[in-house]
Short mmCIF file of C-alpha atoms and ligand atoms in Angstrom, two decimals:
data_model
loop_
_atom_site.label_atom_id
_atom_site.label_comp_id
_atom_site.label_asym_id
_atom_site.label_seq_id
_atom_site.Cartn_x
_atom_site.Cartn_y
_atom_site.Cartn_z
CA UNK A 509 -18.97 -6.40 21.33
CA UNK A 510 -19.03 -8.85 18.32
CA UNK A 511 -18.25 -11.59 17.35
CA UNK A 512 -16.88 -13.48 13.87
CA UNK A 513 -18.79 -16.18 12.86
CA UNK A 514 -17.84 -16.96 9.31
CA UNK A 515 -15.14 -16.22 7.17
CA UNK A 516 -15.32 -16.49 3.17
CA UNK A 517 -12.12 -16.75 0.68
CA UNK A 518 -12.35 -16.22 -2.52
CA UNK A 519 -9.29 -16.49 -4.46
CA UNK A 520 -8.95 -13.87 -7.09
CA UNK A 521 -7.41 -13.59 -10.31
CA UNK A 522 -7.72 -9.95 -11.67
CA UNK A 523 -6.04 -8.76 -14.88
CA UNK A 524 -4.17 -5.68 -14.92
CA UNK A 525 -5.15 -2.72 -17.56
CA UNK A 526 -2.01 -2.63 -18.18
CA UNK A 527 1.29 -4.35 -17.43
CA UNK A 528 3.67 -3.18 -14.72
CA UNK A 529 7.74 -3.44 -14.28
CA UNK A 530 10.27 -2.43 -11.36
CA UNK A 531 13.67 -3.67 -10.63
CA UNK A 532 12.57 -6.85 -9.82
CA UNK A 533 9.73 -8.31 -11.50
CA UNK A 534 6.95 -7.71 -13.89
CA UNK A 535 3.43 -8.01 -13.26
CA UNK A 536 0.17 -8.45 -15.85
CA UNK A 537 -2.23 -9.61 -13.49
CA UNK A 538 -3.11 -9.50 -9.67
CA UNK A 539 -3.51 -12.82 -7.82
CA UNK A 540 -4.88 -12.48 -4.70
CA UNK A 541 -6.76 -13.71 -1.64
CA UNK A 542 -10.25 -11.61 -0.48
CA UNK A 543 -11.21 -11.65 2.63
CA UNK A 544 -15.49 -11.55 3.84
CA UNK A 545 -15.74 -11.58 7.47
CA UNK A 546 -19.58 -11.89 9.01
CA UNK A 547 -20.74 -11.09 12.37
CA UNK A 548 -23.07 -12.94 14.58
CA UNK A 549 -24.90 -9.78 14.04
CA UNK A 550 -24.90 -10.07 10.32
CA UNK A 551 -22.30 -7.43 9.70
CA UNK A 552 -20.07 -7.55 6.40
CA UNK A 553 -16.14 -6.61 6.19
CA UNK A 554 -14.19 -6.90 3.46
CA UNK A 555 -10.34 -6.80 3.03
CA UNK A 556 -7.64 -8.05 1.18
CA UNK A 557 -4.16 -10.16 0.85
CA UNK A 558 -2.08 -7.55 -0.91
CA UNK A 559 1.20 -10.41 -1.07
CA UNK A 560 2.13 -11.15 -4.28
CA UNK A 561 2.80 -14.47 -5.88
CA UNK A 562 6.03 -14.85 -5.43
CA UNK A 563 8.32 -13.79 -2.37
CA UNK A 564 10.14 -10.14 -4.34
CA UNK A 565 8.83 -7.92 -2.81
CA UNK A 566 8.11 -9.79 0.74
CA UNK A 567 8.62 -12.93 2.15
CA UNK A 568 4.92 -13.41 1.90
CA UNK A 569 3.26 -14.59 -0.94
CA UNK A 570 -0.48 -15.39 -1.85
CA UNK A 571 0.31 -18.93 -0.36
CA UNK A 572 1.84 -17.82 3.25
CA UNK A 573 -1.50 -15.77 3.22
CA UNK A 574 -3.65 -18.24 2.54
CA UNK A 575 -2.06 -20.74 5.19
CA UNK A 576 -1.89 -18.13 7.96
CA UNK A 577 -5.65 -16.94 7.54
CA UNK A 578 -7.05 -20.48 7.63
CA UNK A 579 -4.39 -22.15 9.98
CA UNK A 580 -3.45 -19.60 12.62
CA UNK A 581 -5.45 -16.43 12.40
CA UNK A 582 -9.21 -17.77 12.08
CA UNK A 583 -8.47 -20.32 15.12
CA UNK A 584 -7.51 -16.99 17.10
CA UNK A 585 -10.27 -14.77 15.94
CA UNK A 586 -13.84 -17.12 15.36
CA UNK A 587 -16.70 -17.04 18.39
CA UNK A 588 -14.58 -14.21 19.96
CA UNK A 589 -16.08 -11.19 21.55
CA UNK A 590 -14.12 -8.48 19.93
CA UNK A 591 -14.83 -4.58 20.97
CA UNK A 592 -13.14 -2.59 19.21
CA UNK A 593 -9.91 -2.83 16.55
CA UNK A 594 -7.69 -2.13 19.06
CA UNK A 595 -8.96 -5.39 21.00
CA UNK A 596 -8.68 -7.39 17.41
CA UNK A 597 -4.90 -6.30 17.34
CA UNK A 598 -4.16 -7.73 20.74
CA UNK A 599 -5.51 -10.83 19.98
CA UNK A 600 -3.26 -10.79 16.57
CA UNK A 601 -0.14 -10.02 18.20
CA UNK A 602 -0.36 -13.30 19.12
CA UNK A 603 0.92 -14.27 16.19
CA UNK A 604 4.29 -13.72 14.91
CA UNK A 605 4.86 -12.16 11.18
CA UNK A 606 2.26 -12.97 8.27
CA UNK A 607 1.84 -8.85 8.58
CA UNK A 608 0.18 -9.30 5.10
CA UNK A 609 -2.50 -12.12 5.88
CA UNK A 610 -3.93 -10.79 9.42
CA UNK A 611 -3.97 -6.96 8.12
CA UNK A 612 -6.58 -8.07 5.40
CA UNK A 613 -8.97 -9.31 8.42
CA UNK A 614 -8.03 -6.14 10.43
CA UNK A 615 -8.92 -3.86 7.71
CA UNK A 616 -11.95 -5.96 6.78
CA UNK A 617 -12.88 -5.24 10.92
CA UNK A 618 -12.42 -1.80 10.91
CA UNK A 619 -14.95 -1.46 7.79
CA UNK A 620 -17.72 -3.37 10.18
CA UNK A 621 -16.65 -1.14 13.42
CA UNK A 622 -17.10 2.22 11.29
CA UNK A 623 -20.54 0.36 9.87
CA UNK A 624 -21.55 -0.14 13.39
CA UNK A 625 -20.70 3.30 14.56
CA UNK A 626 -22.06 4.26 11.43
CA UNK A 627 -19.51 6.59 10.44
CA UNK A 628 -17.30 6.26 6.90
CA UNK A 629 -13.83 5.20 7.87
CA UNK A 630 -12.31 8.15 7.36
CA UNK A 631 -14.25 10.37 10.00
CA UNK A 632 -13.71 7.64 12.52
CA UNK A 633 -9.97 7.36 11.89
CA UNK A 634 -10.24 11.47 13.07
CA UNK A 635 -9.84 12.63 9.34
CA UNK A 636 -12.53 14.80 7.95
CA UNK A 637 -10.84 15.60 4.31
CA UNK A 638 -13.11 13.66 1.67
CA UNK A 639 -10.94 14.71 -1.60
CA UNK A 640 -7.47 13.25 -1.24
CA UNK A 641 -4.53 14.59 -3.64
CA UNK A 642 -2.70 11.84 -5.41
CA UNK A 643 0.57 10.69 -7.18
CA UNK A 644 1.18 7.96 -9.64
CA UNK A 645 3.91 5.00 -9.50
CA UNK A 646 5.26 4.59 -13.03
CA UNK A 647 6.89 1.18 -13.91
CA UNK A 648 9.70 1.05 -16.22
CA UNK A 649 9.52 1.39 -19.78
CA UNK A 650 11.25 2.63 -22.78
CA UNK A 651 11.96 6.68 -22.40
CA UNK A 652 9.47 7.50 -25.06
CA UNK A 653 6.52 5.41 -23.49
CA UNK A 654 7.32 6.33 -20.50
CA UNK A 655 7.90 10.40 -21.12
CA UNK A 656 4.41 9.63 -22.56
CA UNK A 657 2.89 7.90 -19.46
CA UNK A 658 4.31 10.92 -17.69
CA UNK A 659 2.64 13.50 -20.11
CA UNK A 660 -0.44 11.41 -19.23
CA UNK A 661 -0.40 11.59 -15.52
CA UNK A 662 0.67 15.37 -15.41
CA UNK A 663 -2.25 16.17 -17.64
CA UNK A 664 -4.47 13.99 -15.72
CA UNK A 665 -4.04 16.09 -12.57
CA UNK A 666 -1.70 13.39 -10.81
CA UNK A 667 0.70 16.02 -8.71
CA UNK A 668 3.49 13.71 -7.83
CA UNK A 669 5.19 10.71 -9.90
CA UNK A 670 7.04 8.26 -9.26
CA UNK A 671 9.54 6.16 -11.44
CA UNK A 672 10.89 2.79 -10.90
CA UNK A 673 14.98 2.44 -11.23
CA UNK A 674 17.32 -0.05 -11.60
CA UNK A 675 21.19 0.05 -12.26
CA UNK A 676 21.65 1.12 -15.98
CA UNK A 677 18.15 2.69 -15.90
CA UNK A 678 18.18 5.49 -13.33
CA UNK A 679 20.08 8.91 -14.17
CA UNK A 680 18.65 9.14 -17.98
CA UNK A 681 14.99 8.52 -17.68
CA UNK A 682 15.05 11.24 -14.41
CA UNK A 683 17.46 13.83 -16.46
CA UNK A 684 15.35 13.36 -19.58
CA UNK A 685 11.96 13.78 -17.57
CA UNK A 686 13.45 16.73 -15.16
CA UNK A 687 14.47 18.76 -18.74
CA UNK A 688 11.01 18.39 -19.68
CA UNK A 689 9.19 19.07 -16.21
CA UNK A 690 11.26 21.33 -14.28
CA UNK A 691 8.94 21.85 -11.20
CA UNK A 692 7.46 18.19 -11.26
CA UNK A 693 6.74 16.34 -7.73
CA UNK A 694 9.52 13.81 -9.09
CA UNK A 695 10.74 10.71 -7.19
CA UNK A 696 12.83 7.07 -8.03
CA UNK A 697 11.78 4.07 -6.47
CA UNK A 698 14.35 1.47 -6.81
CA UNK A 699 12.93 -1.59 -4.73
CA UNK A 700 16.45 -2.26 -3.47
CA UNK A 701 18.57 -2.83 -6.06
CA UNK A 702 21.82 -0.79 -5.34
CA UNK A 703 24.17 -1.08 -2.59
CA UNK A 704 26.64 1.36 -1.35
CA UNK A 705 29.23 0.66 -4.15
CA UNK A 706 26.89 2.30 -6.42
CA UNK A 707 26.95 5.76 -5.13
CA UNK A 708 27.83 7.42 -7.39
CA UNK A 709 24.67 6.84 -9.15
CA UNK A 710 22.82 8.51 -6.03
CA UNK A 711 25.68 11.64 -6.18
CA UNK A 712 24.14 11.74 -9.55
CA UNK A 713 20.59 11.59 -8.55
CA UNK A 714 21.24 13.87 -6.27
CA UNK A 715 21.26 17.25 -8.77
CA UNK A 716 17.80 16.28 -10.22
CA UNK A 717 15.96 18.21 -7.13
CA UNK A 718 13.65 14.69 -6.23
CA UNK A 719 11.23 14.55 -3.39
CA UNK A 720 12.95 11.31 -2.51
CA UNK A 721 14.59 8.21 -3.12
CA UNK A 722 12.80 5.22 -2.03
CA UNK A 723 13.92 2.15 -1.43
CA UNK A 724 17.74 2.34 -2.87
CA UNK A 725 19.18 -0.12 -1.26
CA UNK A 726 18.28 -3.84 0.16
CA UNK A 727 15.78 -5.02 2.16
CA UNK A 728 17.16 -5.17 5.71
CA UNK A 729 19.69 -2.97 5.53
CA UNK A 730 19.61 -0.10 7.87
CA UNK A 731 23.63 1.25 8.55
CA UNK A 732 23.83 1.55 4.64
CA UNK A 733 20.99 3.23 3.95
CA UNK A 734 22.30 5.41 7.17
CA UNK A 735 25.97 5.69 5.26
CA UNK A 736 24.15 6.98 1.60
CA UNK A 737 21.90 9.11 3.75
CA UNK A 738 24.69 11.05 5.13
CA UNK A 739 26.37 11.78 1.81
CA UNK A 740 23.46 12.51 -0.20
CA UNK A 741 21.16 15.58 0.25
CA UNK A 742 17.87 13.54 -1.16
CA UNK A 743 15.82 12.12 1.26
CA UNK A 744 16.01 8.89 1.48
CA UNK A 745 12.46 6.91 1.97
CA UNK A 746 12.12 3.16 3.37
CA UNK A 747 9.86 1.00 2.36
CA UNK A 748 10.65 -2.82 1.93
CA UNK A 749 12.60 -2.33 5.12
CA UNK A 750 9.65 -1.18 7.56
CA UNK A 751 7.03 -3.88 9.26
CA UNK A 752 6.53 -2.23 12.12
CA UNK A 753 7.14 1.01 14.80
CA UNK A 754 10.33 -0.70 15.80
CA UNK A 755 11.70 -0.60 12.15
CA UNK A 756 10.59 3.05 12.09
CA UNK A 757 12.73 3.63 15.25
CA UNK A 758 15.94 1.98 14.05
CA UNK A 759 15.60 4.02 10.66
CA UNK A 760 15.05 7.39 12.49
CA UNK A 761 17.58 6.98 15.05
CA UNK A 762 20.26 5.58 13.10
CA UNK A 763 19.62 8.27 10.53
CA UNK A 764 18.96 5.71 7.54
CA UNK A 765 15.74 7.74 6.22
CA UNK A 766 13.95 10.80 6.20
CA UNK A 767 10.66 9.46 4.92
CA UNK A 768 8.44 6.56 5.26
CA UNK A 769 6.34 4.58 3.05
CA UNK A 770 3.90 3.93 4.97
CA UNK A 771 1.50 0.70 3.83
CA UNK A 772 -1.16 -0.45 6.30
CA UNK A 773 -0.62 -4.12 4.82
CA UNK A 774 3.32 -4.04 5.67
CA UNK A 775 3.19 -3.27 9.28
CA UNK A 776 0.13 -5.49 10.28
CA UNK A 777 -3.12 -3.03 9.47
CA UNK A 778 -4.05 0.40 10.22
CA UNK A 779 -3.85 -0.20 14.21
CA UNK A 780 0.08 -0.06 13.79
CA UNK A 781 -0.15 2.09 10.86
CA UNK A 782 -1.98 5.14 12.57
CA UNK A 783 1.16 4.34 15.32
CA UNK A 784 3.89 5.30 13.32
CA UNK A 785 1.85 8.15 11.94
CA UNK A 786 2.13 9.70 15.58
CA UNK A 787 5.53 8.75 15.80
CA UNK A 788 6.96 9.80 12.38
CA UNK A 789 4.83 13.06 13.26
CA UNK A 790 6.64 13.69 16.54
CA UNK A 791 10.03 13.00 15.34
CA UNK A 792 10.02 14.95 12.02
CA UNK A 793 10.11 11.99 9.61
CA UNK A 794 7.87 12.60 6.27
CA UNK A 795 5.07 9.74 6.25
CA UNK A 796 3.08 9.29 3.05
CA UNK A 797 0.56 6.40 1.67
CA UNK A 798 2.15 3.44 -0.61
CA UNK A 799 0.28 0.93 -2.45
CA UNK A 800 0.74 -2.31 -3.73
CA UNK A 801 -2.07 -2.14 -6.64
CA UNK A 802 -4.23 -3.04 -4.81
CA UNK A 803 -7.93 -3.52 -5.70
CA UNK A 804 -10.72 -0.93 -5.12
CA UNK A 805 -10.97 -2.66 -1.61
CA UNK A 806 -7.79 -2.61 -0.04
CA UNK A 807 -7.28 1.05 -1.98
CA UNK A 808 -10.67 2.22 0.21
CA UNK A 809 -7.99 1.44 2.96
CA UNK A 810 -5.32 3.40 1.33
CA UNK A 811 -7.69 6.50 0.89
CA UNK A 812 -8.70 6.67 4.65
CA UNK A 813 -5.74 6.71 5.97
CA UNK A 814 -3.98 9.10 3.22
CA UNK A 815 -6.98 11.49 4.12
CA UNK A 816 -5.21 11.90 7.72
CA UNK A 817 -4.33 15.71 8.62
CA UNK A 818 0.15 15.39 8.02
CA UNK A 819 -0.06 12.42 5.11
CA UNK A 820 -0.63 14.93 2.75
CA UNK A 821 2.46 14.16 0.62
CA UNK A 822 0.52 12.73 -2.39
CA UNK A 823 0.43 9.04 -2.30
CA UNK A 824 0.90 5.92 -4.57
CA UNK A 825 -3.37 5.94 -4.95
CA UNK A 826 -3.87 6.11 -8.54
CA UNK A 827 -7.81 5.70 -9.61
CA UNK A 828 -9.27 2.69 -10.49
CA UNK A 829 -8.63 2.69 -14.46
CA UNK A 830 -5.06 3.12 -13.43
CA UNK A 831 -5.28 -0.50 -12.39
CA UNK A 832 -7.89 -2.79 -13.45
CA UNK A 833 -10.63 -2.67 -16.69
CA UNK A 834 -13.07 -3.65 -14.29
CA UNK A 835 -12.82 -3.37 -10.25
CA UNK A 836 -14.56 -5.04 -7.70
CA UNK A 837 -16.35 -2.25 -5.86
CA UNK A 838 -19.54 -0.53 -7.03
CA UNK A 839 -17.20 3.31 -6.78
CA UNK A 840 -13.99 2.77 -8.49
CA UNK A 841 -12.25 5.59 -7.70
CA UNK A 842 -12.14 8.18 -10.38
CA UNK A 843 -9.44 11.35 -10.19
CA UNK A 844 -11.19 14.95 -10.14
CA UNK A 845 -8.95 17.42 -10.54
CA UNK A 846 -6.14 15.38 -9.16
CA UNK A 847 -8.01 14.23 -6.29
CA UNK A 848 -9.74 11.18 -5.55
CA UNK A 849 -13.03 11.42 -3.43
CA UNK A 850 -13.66 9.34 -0.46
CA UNK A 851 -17.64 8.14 -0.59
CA UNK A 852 -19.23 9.87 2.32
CA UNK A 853 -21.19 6.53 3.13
CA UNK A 854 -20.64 5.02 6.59
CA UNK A 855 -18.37 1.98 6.75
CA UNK A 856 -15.41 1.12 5.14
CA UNK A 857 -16.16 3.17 1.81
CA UNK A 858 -17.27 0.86 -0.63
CA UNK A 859 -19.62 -1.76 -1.71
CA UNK A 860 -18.77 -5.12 -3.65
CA UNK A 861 -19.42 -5.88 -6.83
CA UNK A 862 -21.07 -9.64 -6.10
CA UNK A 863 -21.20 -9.75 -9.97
CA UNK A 864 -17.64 -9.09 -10.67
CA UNK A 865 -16.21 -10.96 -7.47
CA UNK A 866 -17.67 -14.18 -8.93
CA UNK A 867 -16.50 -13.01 -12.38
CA UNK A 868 -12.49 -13.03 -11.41
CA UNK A 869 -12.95 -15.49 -8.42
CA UNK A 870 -10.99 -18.82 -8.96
CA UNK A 871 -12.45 -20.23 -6.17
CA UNK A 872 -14.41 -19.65 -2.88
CA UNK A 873 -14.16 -21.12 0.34
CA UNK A 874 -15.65 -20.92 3.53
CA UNK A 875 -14.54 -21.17 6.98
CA UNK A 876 -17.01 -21.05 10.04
O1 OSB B 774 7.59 -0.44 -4.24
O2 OSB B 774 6.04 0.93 -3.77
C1 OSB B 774 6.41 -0.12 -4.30
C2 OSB B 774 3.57 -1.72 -6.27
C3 OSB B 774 3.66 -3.01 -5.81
C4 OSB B 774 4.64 -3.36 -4.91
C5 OSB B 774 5.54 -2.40 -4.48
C6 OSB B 774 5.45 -1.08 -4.91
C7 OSB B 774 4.46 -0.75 -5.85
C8 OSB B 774 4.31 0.57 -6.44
C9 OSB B 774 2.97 0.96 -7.04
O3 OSB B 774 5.21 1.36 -6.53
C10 OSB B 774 1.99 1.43 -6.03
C11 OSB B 774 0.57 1.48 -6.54
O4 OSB B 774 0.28 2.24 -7.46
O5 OSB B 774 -0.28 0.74 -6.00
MG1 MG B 775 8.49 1.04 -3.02
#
């Protein structure tokens, strides 16, 4: 049993290396809430609000985060005796939505349960695969940067990559990168910005031999990403669309995807994550690891659960340099040999930079 007795916020403000486009925004920096959760034992979690500032890619935003963590999800959680993560998740289904805010406490929770069973997160999660095979999401850029940035991550070891799309930015960049790389991992991401009118875009697509399309068309929409599904021979991948199993059951019955982005901070934390891994598993959907540049923290999340036996589809977990000139853990991940290694220390698989967390912290709050 344990119990929370204090949570810290500090409000981050980390620039990115480098700057990053998709179909509907751009992004230079990462603003973001980080979440310290103490025990009356004196054990440490730490996890992340991966929202961004503004609602595009979710309705949740740094803000929503914020309000939900300090309003509604602390009241529910502090002086509780909590057993295990699965006991944390009933108490948090409680509350409806804000999938973003209470998955950076349950992640931060599952880092103190591993500490406690002193096991890395990884082994306790049932996976025992340290070096994880990984893929790089590409944002949009002109064709010569970008074949560049692609020249890059090939050489690097990345063995997947990913490219954003948009209409009037979709068939040339893939043609012009398939002539080059014939035997590439290759897949479009297009954040939903097509509908069904467009296609003809996807007929297109379709002769380029990609792992996938993610994300063509809008948000909510299941029965047209069920019509394009049934015309195209690509898989099609949600991601925007899925927050939870019952998302993942509509898709797959309906017929509206074939894969699954599968992001722990989308559907609520890796409770419900590790639940559509066993379903997506049983019914023959592909389920791989997103991200949502994350930090080294919330990417320590990423890595444990892309280690799982069937995730092995190389996911959006770039190393740390990727990202940020300077992360916030002590082990920013580095690829070797287009793998990223999982620290074999118990816990959640990382320790915080105090230095740097004060460096890029706006401001710090605390909550008991
Ligand atoms: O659509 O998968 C996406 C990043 C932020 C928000 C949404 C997405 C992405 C990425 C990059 O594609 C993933 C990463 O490298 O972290
Ligand atoms: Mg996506």
């Amino acid at each position: 049993m344990m119990k929370f007795v204090e949570m810290k916020i500090y409000r981050m403000k980390l620039p990115l290396a480098q700057s990053f486009s998709n179909s509907q925004t751009t992004l230079t920096y990462r603003r973001f809430d980080l979440v310290r959760l103490t025990t009356t034992t004196g054990e440490v979690g730490w996890g992340e609000t991966v929202a961004f500032e503004t609602p595009w890619y979710t309705s949740e935003t740094v803000t929503t985060c914020h309000d939900a963590l300090v309003n509604y999800i602390w009241p529910l959680i502090r002086n509780k005796e909590i057993a295990d993560p699965k006991a944390l998740n009933l108490i948090l289904n409680k509350l409806k939505g804000h999938h973003m805010a209470r998955s950076a406490v349950e992640t931060s929770f599952w880092g103190i349960y591993a500490e406690k069973n002193k096991q890395p997160l990884y082994r306790l999660l049932g996976s025992d695969n340290a070096a994880v095979a990984v893929g790089i999401s590409l944002g949009m850029n002109n064709l010569e940067d970008l074949m560049q940035e692609v020249q890059a991550a090939v050489e690097k070891g990345y063995t997947r990559v990913k490219i954003k799309i948009k209409p009037g930015w979709d068939i040339l960049p893939v043609q012009t990168i398939r002539q080059s790389y014939p035997h590439l991992k290759l897949m479009v991401d297009a954040n939903g910005a097509y509908d069904l009118a467009d296609v003809d875009v996807f007929k297109a697509l379709d002769a380029y031999d990609l792992e996938m399309i993610e994300q063509p068309i809008g948000d909510d929409d299941f029965i047209n990403h069920a019509k394009l599904q049934r015309i195209i021979r690509t898989k099609i991948c949600l991601d925007e669309n899925i927050h939870s199993i019952e998302d993942v059951k509509v898709a797959h019955q309906l017929g509206s995807a074939r894969a699954i982005n599968l992001k722990w901070a989308r559907v609520g934390g890796l409770f419900n994550a590790l639940e559509i891994i066993q379903y997506c598993q049983k019914h023959g959907l592909l389920v791989w690891c997103g991200g949502m540049f994350e930090s080294g923290v919330g990417r320590s999340y990423n890595l444990a659960l892309a280690s799982l036996e069937g995730l092995d589809f190389p996911g959006d977990i770039s190393e740390s340099s990727r990202y940020w000139s300077e992360d916030i853990v002590e082990q920013p991940q580095k690829l070797v040999e287009g793998r990223l290694l999982i620290p074999k220390i118990s816990g959640a698989g990382f320790n915080i930079s105090k230095k740097r967390v004060e460096k890029y912290s706006e401001k710090i709050e605390s909550f008991i």
